[in-house]
PDB file of C-alpha atoms in Angstrom:
ATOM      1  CA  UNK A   1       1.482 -18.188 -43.759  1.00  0.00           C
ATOM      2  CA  UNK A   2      -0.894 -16.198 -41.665  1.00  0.00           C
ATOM      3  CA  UNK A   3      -2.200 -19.248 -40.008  1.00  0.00           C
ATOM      4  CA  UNK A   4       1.774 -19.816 -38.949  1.00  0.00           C
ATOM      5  CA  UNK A   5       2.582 -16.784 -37.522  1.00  0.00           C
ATOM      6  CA  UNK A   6      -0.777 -16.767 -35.530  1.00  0.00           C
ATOM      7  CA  UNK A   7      -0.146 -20.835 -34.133  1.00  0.00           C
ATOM      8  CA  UNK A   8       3.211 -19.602 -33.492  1.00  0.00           C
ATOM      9  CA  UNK A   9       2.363 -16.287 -31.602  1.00  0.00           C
ATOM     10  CA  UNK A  10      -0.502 -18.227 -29.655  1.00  0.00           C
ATOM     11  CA  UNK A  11       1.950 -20.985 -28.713  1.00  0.00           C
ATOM     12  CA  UNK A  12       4.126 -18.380 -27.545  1.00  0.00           C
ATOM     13  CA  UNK A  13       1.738 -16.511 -25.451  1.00  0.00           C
ATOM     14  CA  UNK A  14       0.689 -19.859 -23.712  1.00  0.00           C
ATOM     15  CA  UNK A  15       4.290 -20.230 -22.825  1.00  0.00           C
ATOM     16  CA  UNK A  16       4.502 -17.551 -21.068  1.00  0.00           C
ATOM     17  CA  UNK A  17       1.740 -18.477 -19.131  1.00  0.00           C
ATOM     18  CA  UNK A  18       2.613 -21.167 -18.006  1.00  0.00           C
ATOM     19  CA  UNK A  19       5.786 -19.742 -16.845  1.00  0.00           C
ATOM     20  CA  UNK A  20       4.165 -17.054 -15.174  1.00  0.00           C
ATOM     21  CA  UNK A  21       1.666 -19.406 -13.573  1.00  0.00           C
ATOM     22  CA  UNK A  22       4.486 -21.294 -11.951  1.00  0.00           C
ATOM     23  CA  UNK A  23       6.445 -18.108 -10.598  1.00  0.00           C
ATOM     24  CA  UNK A  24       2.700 -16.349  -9.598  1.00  0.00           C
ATOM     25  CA  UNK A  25       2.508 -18.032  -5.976  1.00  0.00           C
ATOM     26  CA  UNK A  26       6.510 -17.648  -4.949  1.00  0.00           C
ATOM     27  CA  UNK A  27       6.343 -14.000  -6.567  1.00  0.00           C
ATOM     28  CA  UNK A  28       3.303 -12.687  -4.998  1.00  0.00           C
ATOM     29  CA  UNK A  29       3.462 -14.636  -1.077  1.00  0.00           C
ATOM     30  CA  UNK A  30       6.910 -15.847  -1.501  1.00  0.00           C
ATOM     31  CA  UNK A  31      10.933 -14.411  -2.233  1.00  0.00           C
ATOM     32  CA  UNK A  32      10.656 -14.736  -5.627  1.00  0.00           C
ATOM     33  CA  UNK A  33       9.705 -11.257  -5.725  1.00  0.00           C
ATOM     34  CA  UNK A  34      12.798 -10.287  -3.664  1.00  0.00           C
ATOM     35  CA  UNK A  35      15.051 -11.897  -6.342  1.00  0.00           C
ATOM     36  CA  UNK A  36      13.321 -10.013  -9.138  1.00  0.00           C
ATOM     37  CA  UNK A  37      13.818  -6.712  -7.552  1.00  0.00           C
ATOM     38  CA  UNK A  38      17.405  -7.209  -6.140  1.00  0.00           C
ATOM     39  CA  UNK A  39      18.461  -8.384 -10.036  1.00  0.00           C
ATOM     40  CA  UNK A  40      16.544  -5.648 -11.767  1.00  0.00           C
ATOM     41  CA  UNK A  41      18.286  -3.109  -9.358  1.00  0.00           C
ATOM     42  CA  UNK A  42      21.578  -4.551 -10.001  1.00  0.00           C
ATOM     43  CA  UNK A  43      21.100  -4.304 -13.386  1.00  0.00           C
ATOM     44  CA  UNK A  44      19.542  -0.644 -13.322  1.00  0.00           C
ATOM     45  CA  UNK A  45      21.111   1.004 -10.468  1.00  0.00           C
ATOM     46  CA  UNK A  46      24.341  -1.097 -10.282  1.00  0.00           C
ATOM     47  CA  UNK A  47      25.783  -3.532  -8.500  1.00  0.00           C
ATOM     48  CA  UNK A  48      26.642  -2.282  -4.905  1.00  0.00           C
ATOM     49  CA  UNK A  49      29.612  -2.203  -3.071  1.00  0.00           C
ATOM     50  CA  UNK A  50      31.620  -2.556  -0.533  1.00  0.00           C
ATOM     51  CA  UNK A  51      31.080   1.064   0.680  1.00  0.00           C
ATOM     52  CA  UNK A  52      27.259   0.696  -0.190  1.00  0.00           C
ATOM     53  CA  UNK A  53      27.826   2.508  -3.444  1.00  0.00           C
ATOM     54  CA  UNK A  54      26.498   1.365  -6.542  1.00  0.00           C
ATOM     55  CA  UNK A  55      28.557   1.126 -10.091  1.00  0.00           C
ATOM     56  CA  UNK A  56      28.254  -0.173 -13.440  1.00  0.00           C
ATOM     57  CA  UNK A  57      24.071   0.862 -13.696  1.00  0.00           C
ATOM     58  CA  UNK A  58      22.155   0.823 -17.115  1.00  0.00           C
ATOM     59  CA  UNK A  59      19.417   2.609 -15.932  1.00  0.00           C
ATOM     60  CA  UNK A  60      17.142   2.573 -19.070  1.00  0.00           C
ATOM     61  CA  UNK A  61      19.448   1.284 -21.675  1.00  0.00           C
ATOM     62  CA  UNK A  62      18.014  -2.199 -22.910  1.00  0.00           C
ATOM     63  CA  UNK A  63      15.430  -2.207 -19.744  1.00  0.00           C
ATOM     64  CA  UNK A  64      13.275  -4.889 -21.355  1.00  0.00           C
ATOM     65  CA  UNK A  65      16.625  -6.878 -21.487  1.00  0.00           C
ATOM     66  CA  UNK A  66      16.874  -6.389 -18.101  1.00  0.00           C
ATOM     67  CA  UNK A  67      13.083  -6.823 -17.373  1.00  0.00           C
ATOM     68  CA  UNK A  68      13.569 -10.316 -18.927  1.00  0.00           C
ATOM     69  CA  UNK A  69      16.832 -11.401 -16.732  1.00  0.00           C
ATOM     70  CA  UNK A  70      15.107 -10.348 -13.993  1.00  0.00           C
ATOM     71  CA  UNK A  71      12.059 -12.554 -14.230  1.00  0.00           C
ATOM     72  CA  UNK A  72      14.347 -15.298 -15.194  1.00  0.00           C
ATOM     73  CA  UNK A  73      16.160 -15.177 -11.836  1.00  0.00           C
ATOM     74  CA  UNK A  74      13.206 -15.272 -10.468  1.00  0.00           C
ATOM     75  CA  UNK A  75      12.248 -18.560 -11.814  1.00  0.00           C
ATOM     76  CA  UNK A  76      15.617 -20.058 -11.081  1.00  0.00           C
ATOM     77  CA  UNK A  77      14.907 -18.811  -7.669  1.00  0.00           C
ATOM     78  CA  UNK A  78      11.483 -20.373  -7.559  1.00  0.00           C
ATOM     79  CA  UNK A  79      12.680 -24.244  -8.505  1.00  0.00           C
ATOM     80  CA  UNK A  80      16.005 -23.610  -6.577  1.00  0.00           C
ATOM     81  CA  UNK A  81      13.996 -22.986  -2.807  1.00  0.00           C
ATOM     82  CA  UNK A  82      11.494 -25.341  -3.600  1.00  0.00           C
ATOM     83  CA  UNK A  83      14.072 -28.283  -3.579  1.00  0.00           C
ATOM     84  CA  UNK A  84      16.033 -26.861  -0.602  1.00  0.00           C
ATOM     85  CA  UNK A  85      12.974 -26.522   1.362  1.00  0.00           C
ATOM     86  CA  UNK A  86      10.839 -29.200   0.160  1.00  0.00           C
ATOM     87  CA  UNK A  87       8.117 -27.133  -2.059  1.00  0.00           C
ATOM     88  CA  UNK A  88       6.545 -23.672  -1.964  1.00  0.00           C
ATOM     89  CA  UNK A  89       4.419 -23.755   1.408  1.00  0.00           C
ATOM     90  CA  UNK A  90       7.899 -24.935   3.793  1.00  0.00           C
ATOM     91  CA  UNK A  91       9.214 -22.224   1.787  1.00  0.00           C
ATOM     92  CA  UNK A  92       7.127 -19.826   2.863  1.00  0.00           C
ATOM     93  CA  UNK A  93       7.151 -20.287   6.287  1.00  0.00           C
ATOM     94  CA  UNK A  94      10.924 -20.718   6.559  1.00  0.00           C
ATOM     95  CA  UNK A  95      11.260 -16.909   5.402  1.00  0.00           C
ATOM     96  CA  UNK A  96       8.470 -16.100   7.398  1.00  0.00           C
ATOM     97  CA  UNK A  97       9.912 -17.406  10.581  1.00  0.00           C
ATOM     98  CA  UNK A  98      13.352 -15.869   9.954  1.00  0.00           C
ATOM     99  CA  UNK A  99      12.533 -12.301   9.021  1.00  0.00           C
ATOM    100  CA  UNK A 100      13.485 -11.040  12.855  1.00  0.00           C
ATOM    101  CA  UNK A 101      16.208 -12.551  12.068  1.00  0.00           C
ATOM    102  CA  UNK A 102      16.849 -11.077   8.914  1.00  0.00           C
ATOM    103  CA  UNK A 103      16.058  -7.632  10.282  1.00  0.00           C
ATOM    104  CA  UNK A 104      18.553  -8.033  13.051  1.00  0.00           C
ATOM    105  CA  UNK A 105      21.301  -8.693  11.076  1.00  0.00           C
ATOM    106  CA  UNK A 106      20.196  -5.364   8.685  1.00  0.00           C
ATOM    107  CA  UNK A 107      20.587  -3.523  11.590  1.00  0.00           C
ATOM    108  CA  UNK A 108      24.585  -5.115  12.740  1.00  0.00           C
ATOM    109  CA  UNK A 109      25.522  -4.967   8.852  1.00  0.00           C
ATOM    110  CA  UNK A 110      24.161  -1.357   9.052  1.00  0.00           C
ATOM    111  CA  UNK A 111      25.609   0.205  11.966  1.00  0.00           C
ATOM    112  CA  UNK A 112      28.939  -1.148  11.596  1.00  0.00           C
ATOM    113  CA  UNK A 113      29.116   0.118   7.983  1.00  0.00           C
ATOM    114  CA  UNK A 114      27.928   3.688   9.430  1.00  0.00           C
ATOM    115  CA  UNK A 115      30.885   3.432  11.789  1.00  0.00           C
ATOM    116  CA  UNK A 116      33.615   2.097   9.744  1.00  0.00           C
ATOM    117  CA  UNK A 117      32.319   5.497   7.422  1.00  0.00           C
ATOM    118  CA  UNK A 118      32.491   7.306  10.117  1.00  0.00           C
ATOM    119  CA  UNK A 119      28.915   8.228  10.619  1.00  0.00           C
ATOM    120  CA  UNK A 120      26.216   7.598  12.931  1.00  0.00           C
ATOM    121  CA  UNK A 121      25.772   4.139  13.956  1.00  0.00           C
ATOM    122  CA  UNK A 122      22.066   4.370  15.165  1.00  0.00           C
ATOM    123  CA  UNK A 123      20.891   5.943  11.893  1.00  0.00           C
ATOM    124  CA  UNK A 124      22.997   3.167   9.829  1.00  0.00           C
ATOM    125  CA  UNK A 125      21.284   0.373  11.962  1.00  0.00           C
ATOM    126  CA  UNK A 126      18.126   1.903  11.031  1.00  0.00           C
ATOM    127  CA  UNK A 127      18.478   1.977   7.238  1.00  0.00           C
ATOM    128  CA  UNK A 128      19.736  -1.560   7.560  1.00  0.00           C
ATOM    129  CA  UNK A 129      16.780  -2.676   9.299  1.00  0.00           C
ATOM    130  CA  UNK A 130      14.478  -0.770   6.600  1.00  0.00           C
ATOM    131  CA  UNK A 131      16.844  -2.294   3.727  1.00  0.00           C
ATOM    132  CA  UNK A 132      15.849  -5.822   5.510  1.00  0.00           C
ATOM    133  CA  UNK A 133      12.083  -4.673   5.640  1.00  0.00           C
ATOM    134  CA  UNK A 134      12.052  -4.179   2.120  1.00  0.00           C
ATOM    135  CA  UNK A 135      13.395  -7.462   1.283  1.00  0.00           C
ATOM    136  CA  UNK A 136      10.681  -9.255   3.195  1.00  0.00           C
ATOM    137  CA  UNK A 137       7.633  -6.816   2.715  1.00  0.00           C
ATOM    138  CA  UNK A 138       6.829  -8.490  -0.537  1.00  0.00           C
ATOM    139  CA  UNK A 139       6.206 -11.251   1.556  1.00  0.00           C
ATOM    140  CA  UNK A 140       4.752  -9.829   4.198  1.00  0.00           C
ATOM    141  CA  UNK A 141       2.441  -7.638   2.083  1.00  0.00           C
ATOM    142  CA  UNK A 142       1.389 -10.133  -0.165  1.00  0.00           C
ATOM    143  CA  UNK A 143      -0.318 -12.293   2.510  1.00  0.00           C
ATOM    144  CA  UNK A 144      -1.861  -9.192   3.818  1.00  0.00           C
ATOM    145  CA  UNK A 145      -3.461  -8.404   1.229  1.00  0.00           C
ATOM    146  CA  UNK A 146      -4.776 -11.666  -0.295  1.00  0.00           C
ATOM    147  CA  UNK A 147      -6.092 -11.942   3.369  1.00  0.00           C
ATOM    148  CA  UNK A 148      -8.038  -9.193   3.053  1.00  0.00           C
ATOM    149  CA  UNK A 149      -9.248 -10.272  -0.596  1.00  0.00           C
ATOM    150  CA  UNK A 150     -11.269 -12.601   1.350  1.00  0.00           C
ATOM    151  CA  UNK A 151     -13.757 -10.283   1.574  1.00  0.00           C
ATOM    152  CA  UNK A 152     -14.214  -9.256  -1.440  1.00  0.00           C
ATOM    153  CA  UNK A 153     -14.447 -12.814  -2.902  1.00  0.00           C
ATOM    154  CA  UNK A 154     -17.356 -13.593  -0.421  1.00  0.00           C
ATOM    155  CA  UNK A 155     -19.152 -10.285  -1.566  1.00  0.00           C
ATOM    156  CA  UNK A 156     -18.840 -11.403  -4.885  1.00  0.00           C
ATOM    157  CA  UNK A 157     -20.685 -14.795  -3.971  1.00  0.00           C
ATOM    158  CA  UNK A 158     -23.279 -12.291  -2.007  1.00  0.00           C
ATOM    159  CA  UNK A 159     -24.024 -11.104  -5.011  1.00  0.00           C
ATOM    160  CA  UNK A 160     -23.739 -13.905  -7.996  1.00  0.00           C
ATOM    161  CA  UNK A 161     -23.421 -16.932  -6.126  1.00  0.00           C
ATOM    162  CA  UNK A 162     -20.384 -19.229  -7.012  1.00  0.00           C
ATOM    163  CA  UNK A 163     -20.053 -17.413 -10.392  1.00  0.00           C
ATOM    164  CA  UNK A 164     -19.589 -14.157  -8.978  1.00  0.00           C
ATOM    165  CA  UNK A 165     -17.245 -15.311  -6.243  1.00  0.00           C
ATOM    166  CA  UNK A 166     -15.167 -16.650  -8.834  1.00  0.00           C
ATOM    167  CA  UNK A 167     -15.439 -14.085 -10.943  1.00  0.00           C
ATOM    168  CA  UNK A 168     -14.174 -11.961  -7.900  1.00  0.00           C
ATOM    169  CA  UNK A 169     -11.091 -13.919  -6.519  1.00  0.00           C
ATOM    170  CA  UNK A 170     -10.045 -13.869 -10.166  1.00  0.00           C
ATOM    171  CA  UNK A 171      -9.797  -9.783 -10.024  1.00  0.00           C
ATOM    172  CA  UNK A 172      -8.575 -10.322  -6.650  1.00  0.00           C
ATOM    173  CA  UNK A 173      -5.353 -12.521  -7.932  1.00  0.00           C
ATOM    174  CA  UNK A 174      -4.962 -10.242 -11.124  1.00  0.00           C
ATOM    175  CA  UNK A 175      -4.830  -6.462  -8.817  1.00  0.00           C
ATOM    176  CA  UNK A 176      -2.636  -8.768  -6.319  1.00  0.00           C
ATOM    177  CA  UNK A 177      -0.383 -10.134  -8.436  1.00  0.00           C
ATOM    178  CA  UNK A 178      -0.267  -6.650 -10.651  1.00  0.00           C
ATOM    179  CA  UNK A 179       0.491  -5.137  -7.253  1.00  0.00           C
ATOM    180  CA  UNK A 180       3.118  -7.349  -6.577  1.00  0.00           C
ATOM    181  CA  UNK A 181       5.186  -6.725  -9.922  1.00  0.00           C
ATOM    182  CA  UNK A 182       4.281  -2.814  -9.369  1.00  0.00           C
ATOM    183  CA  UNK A 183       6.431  -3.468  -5.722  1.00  0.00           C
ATOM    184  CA  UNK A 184       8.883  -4.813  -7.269  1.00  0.00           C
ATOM    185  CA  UNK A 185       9.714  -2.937  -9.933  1.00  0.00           C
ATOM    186  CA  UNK A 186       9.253   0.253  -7.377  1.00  0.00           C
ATOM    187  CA  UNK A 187      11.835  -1.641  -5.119  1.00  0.00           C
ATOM    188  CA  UNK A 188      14.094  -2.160  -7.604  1.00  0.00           C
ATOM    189  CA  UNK A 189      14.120   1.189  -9.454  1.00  0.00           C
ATOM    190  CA  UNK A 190      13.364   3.681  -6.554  1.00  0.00           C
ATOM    191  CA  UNK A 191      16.514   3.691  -3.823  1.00  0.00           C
ATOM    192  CA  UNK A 192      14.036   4.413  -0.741  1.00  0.00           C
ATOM    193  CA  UNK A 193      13.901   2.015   1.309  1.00  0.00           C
ATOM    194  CA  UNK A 194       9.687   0.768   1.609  1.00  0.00           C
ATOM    195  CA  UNK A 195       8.753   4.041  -0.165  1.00  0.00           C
ATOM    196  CA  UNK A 196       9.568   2.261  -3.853  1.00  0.00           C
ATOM    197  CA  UNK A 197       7.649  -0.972  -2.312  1.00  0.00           C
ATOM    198  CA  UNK A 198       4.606   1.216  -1.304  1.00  0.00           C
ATOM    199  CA  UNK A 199       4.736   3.225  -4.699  1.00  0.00           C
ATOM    200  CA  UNK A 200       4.883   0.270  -6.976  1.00  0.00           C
ATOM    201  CA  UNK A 201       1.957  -1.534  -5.477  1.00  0.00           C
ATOM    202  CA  UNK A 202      -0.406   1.483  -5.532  1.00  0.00           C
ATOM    203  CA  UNK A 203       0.632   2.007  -8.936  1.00  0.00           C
ATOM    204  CA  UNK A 204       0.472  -1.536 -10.131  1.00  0.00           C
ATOM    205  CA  UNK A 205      -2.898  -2.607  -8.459  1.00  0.00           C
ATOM    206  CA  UNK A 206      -4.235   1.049  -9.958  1.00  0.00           C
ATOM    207  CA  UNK A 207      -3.444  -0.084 -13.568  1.00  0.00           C
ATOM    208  CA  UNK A 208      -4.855  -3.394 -12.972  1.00  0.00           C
ATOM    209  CA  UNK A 209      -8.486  -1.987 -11.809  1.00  0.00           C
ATOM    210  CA  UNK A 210      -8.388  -0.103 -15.093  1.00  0.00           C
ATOM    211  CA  UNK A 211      -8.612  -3.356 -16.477  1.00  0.00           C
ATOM    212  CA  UNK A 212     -10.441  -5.843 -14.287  1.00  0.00           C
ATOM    213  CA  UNK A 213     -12.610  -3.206 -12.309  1.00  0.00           C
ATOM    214  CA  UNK A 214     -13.824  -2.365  -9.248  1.00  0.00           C
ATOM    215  CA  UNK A 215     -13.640  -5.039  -6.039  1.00  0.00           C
ATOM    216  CA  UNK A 216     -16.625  -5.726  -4.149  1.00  0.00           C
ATOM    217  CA  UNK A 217     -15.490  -3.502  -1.609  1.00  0.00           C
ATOM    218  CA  UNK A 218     -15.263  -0.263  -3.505  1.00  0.00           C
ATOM    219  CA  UNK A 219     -18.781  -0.942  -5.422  1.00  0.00           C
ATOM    220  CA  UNK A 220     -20.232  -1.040  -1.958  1.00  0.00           C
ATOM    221  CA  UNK A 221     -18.509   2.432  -1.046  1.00  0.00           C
ATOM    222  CA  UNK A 222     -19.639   3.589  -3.593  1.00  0.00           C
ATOM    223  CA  UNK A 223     -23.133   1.975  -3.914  1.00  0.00           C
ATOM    224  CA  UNK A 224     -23.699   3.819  -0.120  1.00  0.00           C
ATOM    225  CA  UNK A 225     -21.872   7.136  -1.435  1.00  0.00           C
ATOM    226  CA  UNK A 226     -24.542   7.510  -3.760  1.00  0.00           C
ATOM    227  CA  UNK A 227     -26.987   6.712  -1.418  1.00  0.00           C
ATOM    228  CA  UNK A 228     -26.383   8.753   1.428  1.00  0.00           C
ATOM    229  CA  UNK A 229     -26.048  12.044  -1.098  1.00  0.00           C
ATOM    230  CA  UNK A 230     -29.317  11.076  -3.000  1.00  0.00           C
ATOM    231  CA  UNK A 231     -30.563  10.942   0.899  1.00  0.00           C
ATOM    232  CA  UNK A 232     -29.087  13.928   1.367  1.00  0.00           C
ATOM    233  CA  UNK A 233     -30.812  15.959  -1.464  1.00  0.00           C
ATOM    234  CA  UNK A 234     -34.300  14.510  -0.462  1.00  0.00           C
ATOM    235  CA  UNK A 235     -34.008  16.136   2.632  1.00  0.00           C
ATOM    236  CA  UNK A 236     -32.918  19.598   1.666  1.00  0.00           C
ATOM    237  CA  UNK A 237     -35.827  19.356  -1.384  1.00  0.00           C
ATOM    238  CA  UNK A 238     -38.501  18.542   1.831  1.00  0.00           C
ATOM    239  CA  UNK A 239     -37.327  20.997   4.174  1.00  0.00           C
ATOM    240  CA  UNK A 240     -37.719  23.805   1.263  1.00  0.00           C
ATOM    241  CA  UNK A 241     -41.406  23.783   1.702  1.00  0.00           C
ATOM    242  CA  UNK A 242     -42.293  25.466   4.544  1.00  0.00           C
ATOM    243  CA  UNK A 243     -45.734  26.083   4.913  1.00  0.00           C
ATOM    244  CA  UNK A 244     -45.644  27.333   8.935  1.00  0.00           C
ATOM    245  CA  UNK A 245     -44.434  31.115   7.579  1.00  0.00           C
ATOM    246  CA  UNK A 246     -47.618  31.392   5.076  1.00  0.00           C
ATOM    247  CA  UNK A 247     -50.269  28.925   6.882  1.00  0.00           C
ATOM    248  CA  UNK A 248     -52.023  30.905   9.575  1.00  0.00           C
ATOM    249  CA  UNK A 249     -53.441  27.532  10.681  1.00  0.00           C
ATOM    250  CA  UNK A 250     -50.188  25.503  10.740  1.00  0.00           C
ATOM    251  CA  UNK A 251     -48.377  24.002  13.512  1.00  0.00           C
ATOM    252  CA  UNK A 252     -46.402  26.315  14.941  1.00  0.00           C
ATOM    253  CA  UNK A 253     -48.328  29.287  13.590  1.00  0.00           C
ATOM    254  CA  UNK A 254     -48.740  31.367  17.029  1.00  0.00           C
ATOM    255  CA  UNK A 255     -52.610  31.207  17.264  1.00  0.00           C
ATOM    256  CA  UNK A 256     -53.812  29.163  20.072  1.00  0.00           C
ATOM    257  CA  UNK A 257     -57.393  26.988  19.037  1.00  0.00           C
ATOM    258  CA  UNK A 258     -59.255  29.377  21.109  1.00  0.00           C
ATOM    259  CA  UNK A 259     -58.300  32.281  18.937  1.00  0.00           C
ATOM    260  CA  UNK A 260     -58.803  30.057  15.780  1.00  0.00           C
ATOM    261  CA  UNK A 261     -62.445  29.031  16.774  1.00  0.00           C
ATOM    262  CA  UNK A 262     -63.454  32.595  17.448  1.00  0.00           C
ATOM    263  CA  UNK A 263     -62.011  33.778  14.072  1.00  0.00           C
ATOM    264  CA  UNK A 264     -64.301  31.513  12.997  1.00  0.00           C
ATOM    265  CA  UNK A 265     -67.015  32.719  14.346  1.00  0.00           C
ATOM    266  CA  UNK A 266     -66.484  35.813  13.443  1.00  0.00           C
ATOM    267  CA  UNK A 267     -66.126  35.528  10.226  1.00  0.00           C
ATOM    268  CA  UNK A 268     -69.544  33.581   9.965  1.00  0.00           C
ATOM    269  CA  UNK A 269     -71.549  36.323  11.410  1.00  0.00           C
ATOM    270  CA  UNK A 270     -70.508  38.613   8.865  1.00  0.00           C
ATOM    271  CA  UNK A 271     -68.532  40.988  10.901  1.00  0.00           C
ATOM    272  CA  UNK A 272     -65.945  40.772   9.013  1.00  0.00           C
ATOM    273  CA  UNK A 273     -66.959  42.602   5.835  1.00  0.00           C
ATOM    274  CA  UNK A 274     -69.566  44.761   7.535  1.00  0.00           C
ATOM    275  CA  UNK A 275     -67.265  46.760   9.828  1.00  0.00           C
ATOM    276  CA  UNK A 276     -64.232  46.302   8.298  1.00  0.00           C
ATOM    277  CA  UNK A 277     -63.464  49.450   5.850  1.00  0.00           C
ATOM    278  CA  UNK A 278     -63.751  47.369   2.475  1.00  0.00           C
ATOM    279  CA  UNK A 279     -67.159  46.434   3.738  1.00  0.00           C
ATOM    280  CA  UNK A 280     -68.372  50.003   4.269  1.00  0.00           C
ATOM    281  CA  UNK A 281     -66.856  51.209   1.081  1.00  0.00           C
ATOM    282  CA  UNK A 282     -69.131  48.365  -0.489  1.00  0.00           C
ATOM    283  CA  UNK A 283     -72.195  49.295   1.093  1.00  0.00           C
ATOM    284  CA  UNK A 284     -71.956  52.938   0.744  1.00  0.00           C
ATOM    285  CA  UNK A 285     -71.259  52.536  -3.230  1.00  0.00           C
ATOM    286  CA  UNK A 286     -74.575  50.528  -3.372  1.00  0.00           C
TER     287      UNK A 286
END
């Protein structure tokens, strides 16, 4: 019975996997992250209408219900755009290429909704432009940043050959990708434009590094952090002893060699204990 349950559950967790394996490229440097956040905000927030107001939200009630909707869109997204544009990579580029486009029709959509209400066009062409922004900074950011995870991966070899790079661009795909769903879900459940996007990454990538680490980057901060302030305290310990205020024959002392010599001199003819007051105290005592 035990053995059951446990075939079962692993079966199950390989599942979803799989699933998430297929969905990982379009949702972290594709749309499908887009279609997660625009369901999951329908879905929390409400649908939104023709005024720009939004109706009918759940907000919490039966989130996980709408968690799981939401990544199923997603998928149906993901197969959907790879037959229209003929797989993941034409995909890509075809929202890539049409994001000025995108952002110019924010900003119509946006200022004539701002003057049909009434209100300043400039400032509703700028929240439509944002709104359009948002849309494609998954995207956007996602490239970004596994662009800049190429550094990391080749510290990583730097420091344990092929191993260690792979061990790296591993943690670089698992803070990405946790990044990613972080953005999304901030997209979808804070209504500021970017500001949710921006929120949910930090906050997703900062729960991921409590689980696969440090990158190669912030272990070298840190690495020369440490140095610098153990540099730091060597040279405040050194500069302590200062032997130029007790040394009358240090550097810096005052006394020129001439007047060191004939201290010298005097002091081996004797003159200094026979004429000095200690001296005749001595001899008249004897």
């Amino acid at each position: 019975m035990v053995m059951g349950i446990s075939a079962t559950t692993l079966n199950n967790a390989w599942r979803y996997i799989k699933r998430a394996g297929k969905i990982a490229p379009d949702f972290i440097i594709g749309t499908g992250n887009e279609t997660f956040s625009k369901t999951l905000a329908d879905s929390f927030r409400g649908v939104k209408g023709a005024d720009g107001k939004r109706t009918g939200g759940l907000y919490f009630k039966n989130f996980w219900t709408q968690f799981k909707n939401a990544i199923k869109a997603s998928e149906k997204h993901n197969q959907s755009v790879r037959r229209l544009h003929g797989g993941f990579w034409k995909d890509m580029w075809y929202q890539l290429k049409t994001t000025p486009k995108l952002i110019g029709k924010g900003w119509k959509v946006g200022a004539n909704s701002a003057i049909a209400a009434g209100k300043n066009s400039f400032l509703g062409g700028l929240k439509g432009s944002l709104g359009a922004i948002g849309k494609r900074l998954p995207l956007i950011g996602g490239i970004l940043m596994l662009a800049a995870e190429i550094k990391n991966v080749n510290g990583g070899m730097k420091e344990g050959g092929i191993i260690g790079g792979a061990k790296e661009a591993g943690r670089s795909v698992a803070r990405v990708g946790a990044g990613m769903l972080g953005m999304a879900l901030g997209t979808a459940l804070i209504p500021v434009p970017v500001v949710g996007s921006i929120v949910g990454y930090m906050a997703g990538d900062w729960l991921a590094k409590l689980v696969v680490g440090k990158n190669y980057t912030e272990r070298q901060a840190e690495a020369e952090m440490a140095a610098q302030t153990s540099n730091q305290t060597a040279q405040s310990a050194g500069s302590s002893f200062d032997t130029g205020t007790t040394n009358p024959f240090a550097q810096g002392s005052g006394m020129t060699p001439e007047e060191i010599m004939r201290m010298g001199m005097l002091l081996q003819s004797g003159y200094g204990l026979n004429n000095d007051f200690l001296g005749q105290t001595i001899s008249y005592k004897s």
